[in-house]
Tab-separated table of C-alpha atoms in Angstrom:
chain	number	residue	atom	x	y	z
A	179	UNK	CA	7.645	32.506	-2.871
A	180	UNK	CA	7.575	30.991	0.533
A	181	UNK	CA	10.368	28.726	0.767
A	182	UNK	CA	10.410	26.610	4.254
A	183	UNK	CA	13.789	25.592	3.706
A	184	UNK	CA	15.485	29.328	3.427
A	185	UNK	CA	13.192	30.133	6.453
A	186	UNK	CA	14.643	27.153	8.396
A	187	UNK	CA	18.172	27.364	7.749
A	188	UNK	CA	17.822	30.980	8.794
A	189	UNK	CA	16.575	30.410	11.836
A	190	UNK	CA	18.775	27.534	12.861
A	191	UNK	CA	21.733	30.232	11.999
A	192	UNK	CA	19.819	32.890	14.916
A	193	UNK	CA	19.230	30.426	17.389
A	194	UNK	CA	22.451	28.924	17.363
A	195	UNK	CA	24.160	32.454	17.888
A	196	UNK	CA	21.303	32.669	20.984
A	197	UNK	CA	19.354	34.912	18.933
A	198	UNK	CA	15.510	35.301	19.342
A	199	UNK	CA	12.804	34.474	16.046
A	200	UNK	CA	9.681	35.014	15.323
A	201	UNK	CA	7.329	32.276	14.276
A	202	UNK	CA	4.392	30.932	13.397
A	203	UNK	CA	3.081	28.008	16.030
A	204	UNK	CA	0.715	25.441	15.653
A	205	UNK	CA	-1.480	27.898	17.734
A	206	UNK	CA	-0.314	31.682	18.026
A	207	UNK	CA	2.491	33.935	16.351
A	208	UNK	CA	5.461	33.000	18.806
A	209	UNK	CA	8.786	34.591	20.275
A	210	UNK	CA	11.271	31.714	20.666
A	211	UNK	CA	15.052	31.013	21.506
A	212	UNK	CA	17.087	27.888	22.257
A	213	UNK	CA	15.091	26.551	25.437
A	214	UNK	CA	19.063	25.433	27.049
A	215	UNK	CA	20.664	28.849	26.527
A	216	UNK	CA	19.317	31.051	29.242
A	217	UNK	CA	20.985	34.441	28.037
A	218	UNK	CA	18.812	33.920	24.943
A	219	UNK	CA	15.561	33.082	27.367
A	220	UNK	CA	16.704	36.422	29.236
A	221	UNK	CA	16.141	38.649	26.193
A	222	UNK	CA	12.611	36.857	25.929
A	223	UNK	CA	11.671	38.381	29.239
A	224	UNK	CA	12.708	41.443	28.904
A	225	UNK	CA	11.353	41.852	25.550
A	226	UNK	CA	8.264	40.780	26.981
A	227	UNK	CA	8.792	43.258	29.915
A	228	UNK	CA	7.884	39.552	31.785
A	229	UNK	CA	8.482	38.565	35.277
A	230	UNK	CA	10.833	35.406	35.488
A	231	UNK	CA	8.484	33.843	37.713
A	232	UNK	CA	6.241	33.205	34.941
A	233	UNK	CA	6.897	29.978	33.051
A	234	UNK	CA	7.307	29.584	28.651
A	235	UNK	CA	6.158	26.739	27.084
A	236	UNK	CA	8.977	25.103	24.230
A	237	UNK	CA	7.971	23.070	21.585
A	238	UNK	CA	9.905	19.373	21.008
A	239	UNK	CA	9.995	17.585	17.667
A	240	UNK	CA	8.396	14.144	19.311
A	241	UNK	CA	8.200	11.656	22.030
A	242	UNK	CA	11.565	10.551	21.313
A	243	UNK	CA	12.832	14.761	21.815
A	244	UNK	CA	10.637	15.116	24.805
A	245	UNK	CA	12.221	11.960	26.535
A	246	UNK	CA	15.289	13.714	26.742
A	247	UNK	CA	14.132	16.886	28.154
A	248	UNK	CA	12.013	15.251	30.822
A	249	UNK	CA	12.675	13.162	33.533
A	250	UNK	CA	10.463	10.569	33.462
A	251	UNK	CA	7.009	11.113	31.150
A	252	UNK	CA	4.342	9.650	32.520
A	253	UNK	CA	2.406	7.037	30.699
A	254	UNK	CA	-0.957	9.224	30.169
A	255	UNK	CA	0.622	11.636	28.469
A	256	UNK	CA	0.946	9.611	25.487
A	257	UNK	CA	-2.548	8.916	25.443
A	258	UNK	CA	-3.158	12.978	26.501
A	259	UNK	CA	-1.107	13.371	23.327
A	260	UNK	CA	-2.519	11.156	20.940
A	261	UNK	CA	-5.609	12.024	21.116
A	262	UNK	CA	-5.857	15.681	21.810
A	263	UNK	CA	-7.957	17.224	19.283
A	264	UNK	CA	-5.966	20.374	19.553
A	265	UNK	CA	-2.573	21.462	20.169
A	266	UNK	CA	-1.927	20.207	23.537
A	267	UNK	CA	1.125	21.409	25.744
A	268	UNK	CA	1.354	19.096	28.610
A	269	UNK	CA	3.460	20.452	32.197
A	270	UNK	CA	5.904	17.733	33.285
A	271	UNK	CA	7.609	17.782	36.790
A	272	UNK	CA	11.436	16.934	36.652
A	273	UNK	CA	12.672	18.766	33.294
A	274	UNK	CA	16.339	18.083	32.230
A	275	UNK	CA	18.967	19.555	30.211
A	276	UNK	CA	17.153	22.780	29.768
A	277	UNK	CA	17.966	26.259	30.971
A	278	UNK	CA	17.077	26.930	34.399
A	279	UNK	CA	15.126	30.113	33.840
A	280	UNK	CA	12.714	28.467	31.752
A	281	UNK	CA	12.089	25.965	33.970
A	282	UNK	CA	8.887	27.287	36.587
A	283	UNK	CA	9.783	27.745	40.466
A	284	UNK	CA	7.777	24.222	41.200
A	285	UNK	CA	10.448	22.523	38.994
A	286	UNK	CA	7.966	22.017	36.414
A	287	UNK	CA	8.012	23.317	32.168
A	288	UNK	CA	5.521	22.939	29.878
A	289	UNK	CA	6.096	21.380	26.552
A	290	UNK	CA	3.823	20.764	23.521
A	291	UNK	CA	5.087	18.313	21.019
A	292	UNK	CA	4.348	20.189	18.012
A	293	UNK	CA	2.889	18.954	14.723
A	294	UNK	CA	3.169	21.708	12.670
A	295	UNK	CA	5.452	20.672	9.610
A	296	UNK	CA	7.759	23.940	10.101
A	297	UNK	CA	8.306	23.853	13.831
A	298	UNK	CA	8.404	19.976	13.991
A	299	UNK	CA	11.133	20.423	11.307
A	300	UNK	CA	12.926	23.270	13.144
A	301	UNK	CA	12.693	21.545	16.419
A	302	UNK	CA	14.444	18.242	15.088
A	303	UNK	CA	17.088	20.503	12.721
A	304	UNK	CA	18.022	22.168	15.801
A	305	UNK	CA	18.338	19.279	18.318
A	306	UNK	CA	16.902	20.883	21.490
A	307	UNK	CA	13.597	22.204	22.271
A	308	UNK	CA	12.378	25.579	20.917
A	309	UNK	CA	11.060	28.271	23.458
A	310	UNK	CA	7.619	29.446	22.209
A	311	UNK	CA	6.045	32.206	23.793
A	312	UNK	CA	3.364	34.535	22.310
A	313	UNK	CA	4.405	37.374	20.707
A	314	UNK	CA	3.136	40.504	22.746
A	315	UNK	CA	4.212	42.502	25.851
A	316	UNK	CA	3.197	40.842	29.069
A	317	UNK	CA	-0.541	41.721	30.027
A	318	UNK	CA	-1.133	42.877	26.727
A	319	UNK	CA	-3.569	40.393	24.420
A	320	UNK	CA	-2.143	37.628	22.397
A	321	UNK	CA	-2.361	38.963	18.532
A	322	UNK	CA	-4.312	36.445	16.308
A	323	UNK	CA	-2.260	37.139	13.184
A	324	UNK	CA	0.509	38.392	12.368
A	325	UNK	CA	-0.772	41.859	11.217
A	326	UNK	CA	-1.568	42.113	15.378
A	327	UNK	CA	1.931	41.819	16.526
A	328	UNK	CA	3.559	45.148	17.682
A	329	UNK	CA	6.562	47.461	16.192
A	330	UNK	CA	8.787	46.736	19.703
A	331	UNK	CA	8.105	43.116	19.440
A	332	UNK	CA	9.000	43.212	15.345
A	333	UNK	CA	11.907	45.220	16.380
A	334	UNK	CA	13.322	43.290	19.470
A	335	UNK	CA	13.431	39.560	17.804
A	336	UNK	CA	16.569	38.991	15.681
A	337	UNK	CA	14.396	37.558	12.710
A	338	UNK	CA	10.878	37.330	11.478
A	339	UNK	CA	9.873	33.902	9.600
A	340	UNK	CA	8.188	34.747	6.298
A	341	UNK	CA	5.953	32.498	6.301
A	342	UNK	CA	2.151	32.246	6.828
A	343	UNK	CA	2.284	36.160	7.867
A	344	UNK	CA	-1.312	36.333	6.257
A	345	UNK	CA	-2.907	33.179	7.794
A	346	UNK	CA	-4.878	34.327	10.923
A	347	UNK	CA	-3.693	32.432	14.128
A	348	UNK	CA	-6.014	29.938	16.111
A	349	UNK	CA	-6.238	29.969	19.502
A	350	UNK	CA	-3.211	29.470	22.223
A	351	UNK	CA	-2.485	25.369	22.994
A	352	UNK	CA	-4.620	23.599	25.987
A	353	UNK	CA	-2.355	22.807	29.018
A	354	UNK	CA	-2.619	20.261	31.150
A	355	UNK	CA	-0.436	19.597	34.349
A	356	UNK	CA	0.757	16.172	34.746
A	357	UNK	CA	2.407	15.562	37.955
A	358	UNK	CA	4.424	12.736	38.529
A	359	UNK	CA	2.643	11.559	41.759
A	360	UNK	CA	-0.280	11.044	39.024
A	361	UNK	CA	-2.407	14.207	39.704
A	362	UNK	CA	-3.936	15.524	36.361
A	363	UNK	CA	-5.009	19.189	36.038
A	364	UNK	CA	-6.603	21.438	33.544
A	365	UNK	CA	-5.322	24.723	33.368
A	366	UNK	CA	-6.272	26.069	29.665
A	367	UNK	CA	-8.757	24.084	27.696
């Protein structure tokens, strides 16, 4: 029986010892860590054999989470938010209180606020944002269920989530880039 409370409490146990989880997104099967401890981001890139120029995305618990992780929020994204139709990860200029290697070069980090019932409630059981990052090699595709992801992946997180391991995934989040000067950009619909 899946039991999302076991699963939780054993992840918050991983993460707070700067360990790296599997688990299942909103979108994709994900690799995450502690986004403000940025030994455990360092085992993300090199288990993704991924250069640290290239930016994550973490997930927050809600606007109250992601108002303490960014800045200053700019008044669309609400809206962005609200009525996304999909799983929506917004870029934000100015992030705070995060690890610096998760933050991109242009002092930007992209951040979905997640509704998915077992990452929202991991995300507010662990107090800080969770880095999610899909769960393959750099270059290599993005697996659409869990059956997809591969043995050195499996093998380099410090635990796997059993749950929805048989659900297939849907496709990774839109992004959007919201710059504080007001600019609004598409990058992944």
């Amino acid at each position: 029986m899946e039991d999302k409370k076991t699963e939780i409490q054993n992840c918050l146990a991983v993460l707070k010892k700067g360990g790296l989880i599997l688990y299942p997104t909103d979108t994709v099967w994900g690799i995450g860590c502690d986004a403000t401890n940025a030994d455990a981001i360092d085992k993300i890139f090199a288990l993704k054999k991924r250069a640290e120029s290239k930016s994550m995305i973490c997930l927050v618990s809600d606007f109250k989470m992601l108002n303490e992780y960014v800045e200053e929020v700019p008044e669309v994204a609400y809206d962005i938010l609200k009525y996304a139709a999909k799983p929506t990860s917004i870029i934000y200029d100015d992030p705070i209180r995060v690890a610096e290697n998760v933050i991109a070069e242009d002092n930007t980090l992209a951040i979905r606020v997640t509704k998915d019932p077992f990452c929202k409630e991991l995300t507010r059981r662990l107090r800080r944002p969770l880095v999610s990052t899909s769960a393959n090699i750099s270059g290599q595709s993005t697996p659409g269920s869990f059956s997809q992801i591969s043995p050195e992946i499996l093998k380099g997180v410090d635990y796997v989530v059993n749950l929805h391991q048989s659900k297939k995934s849907s496709k990774p989040s839109a992004i959007i880039k919201l710059s504080n000067d007001g600019k609004v950009k598409v990058i992944r619909k």
